[in-house]
Structures are given as C-alpha cells and as structure tokens.
PDB file of C-alpha atoms in Angstrom:
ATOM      1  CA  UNK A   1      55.848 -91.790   9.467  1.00  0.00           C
ATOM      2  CA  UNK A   2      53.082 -88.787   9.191  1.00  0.00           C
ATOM      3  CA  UNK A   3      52.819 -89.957   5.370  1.00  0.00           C
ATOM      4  CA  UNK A   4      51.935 -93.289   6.544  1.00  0.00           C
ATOM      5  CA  UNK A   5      49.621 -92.397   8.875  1.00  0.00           C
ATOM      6  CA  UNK A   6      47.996 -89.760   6.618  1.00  0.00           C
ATOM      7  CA  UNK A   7      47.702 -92.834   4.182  1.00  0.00           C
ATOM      8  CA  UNK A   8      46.295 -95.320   6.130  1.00  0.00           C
ATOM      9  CA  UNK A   9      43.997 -92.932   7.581  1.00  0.00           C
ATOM     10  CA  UNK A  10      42.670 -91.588   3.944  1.00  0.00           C
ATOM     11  CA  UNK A  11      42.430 -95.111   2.961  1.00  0.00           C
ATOM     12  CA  UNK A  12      40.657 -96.051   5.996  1.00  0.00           C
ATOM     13  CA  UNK A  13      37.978 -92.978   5.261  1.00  0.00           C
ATOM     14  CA  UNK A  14      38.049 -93.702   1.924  1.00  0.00           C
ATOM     15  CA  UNK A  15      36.745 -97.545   1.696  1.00  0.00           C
ATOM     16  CA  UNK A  16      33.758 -96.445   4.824  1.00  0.00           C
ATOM     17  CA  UNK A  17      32.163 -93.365   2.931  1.00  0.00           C
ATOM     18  CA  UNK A  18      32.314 -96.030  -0.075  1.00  0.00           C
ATOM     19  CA  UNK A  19      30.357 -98.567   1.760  1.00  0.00           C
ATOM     20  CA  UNK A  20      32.549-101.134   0.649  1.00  0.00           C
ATOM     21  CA  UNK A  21      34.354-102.114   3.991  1.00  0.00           C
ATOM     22  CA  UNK A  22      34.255-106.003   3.745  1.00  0.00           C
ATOM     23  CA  UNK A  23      34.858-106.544   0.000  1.00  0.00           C
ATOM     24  CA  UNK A  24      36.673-104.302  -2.303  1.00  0.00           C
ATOM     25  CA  UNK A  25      38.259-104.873  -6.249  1.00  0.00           C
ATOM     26  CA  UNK A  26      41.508-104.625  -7.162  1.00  0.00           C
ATOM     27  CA  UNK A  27      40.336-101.928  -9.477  1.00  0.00           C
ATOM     28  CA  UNK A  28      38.497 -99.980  -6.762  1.00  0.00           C
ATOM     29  CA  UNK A  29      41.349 -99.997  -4.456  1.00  0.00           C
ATOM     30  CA  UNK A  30      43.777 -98.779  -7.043  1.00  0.00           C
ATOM     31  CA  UNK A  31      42.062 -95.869  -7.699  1.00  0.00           C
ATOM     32  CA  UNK A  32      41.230 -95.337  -3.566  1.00  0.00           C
ATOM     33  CA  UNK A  33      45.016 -95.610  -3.246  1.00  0.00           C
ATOM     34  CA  UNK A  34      45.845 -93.019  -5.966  1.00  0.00           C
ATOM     35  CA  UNK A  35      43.010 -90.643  -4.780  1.00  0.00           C
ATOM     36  CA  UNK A  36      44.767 -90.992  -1.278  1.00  0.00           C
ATOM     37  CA  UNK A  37      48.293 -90.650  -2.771  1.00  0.00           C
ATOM     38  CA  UNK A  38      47.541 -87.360  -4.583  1.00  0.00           C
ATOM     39  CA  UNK A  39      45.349 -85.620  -1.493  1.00  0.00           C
ATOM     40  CA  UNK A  40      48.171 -86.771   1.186  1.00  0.00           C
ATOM     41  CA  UNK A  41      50.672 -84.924  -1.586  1.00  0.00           C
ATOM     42  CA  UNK A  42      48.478 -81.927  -1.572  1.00  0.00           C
ATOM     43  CA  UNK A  43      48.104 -81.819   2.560  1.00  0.00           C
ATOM     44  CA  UNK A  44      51.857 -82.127   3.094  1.00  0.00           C
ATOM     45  CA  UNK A  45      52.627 -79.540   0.657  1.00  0.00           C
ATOM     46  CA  UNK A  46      50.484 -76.973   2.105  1.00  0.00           C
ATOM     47  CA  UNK A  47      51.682 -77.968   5.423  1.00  0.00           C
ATOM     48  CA  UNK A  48      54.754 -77.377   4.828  1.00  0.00           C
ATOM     49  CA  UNK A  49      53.955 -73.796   3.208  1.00  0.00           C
ATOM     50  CA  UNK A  50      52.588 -73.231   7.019  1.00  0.00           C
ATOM     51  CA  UNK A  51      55.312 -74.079   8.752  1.00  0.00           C
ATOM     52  CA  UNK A  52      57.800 -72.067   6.268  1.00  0.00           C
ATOM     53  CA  UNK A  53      55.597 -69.403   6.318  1.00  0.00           C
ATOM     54  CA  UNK A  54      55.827 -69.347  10.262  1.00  0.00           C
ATOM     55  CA  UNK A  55      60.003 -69.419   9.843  1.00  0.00           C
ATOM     56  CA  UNK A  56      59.887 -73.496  10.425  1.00  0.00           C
ATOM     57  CA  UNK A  57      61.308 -76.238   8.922  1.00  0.00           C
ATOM     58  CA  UNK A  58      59.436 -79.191  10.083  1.00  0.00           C
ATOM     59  CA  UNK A  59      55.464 -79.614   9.522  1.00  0.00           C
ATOM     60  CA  UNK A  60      52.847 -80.613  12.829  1.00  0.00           C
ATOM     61  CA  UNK A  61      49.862 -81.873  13.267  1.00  0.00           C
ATOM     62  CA  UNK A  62      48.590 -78.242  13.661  1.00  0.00           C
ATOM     63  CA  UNK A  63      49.414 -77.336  10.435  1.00  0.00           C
ATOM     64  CA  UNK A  64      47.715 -80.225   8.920  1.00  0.00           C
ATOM     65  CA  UNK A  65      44.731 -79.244  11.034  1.00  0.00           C
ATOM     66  CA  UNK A  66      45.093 -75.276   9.260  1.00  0.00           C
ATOM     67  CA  UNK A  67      45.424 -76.792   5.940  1.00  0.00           C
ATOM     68  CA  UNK A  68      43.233 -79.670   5.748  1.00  0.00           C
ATOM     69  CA  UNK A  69      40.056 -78.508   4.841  1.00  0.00           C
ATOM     70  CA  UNK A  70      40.463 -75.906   2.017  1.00  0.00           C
ATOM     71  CA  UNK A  71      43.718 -78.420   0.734  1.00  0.00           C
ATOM     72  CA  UNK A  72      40.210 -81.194   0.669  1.00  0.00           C
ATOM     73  CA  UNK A  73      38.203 -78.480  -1.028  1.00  0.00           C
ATOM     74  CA  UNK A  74      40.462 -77.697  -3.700  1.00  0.00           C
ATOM     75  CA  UNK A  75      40.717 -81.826  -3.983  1.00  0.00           C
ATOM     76  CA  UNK A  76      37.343 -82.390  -4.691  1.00  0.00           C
TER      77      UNK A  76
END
C-alpha cells in the first residue's frame, strides 16, 4: 500500500512540474513511470536502512520523511 501511494504520488508530481497535466504520450508517461519506479525503489530502500538501523523491522512515514531528500538528491 505505501508503494502505491509513493507511486501515485511521484506520478502525480511528476506530470505537474512537466506542465503536461491534461495531455501526455505514451512515450512520456513510460519514462515518468520508470523515473517514479526507480526513485520509489531508492526511498523504500533507504527507509528501510532507517528503520533497521533503529532495531525495526517495518518502515514509517517518518523514515521516508529522514530519507527523502538526500535519497531525491542522489536521484537527480
């Protein structure tokens, strides 16, 4: 369910800072989706270093929050 969301919400960011919310390409979309694929793979994998680092087994929203902007800079 958090990989969903994660998804939907990358996508969602995605397609605005593109400009392209009414219209967008197969092509265009493809490559959105990947992007998205590969950065929610990145965010949940250093989430879950946070939580096993703090003697957890499940990942929060928290540790998203800790993670998400260096795991975004390292994206880019």
């Amino acid at each position: 369910m958090l990989q969903k969301h994660l998804k939907e919400e990358i996508m969602k960011q995605c397609i605005t800072q593109a400009g392209i919310e009414k219209t967008v390409s197969k092509e265009t979309l493809k490559i959105m989706t990947g992007a998205a694929q590969l950065l929610m793979e990145q965010l949940l994998k250093q989430a879950a270093f946070e939580a096993n680092s703090d003697g957890r087994k499940e990942v929060n929203l928290k540790d998203l929050d800790k993670v998400w902007p260096y795991t975004l800079l390292s994206f880019l």
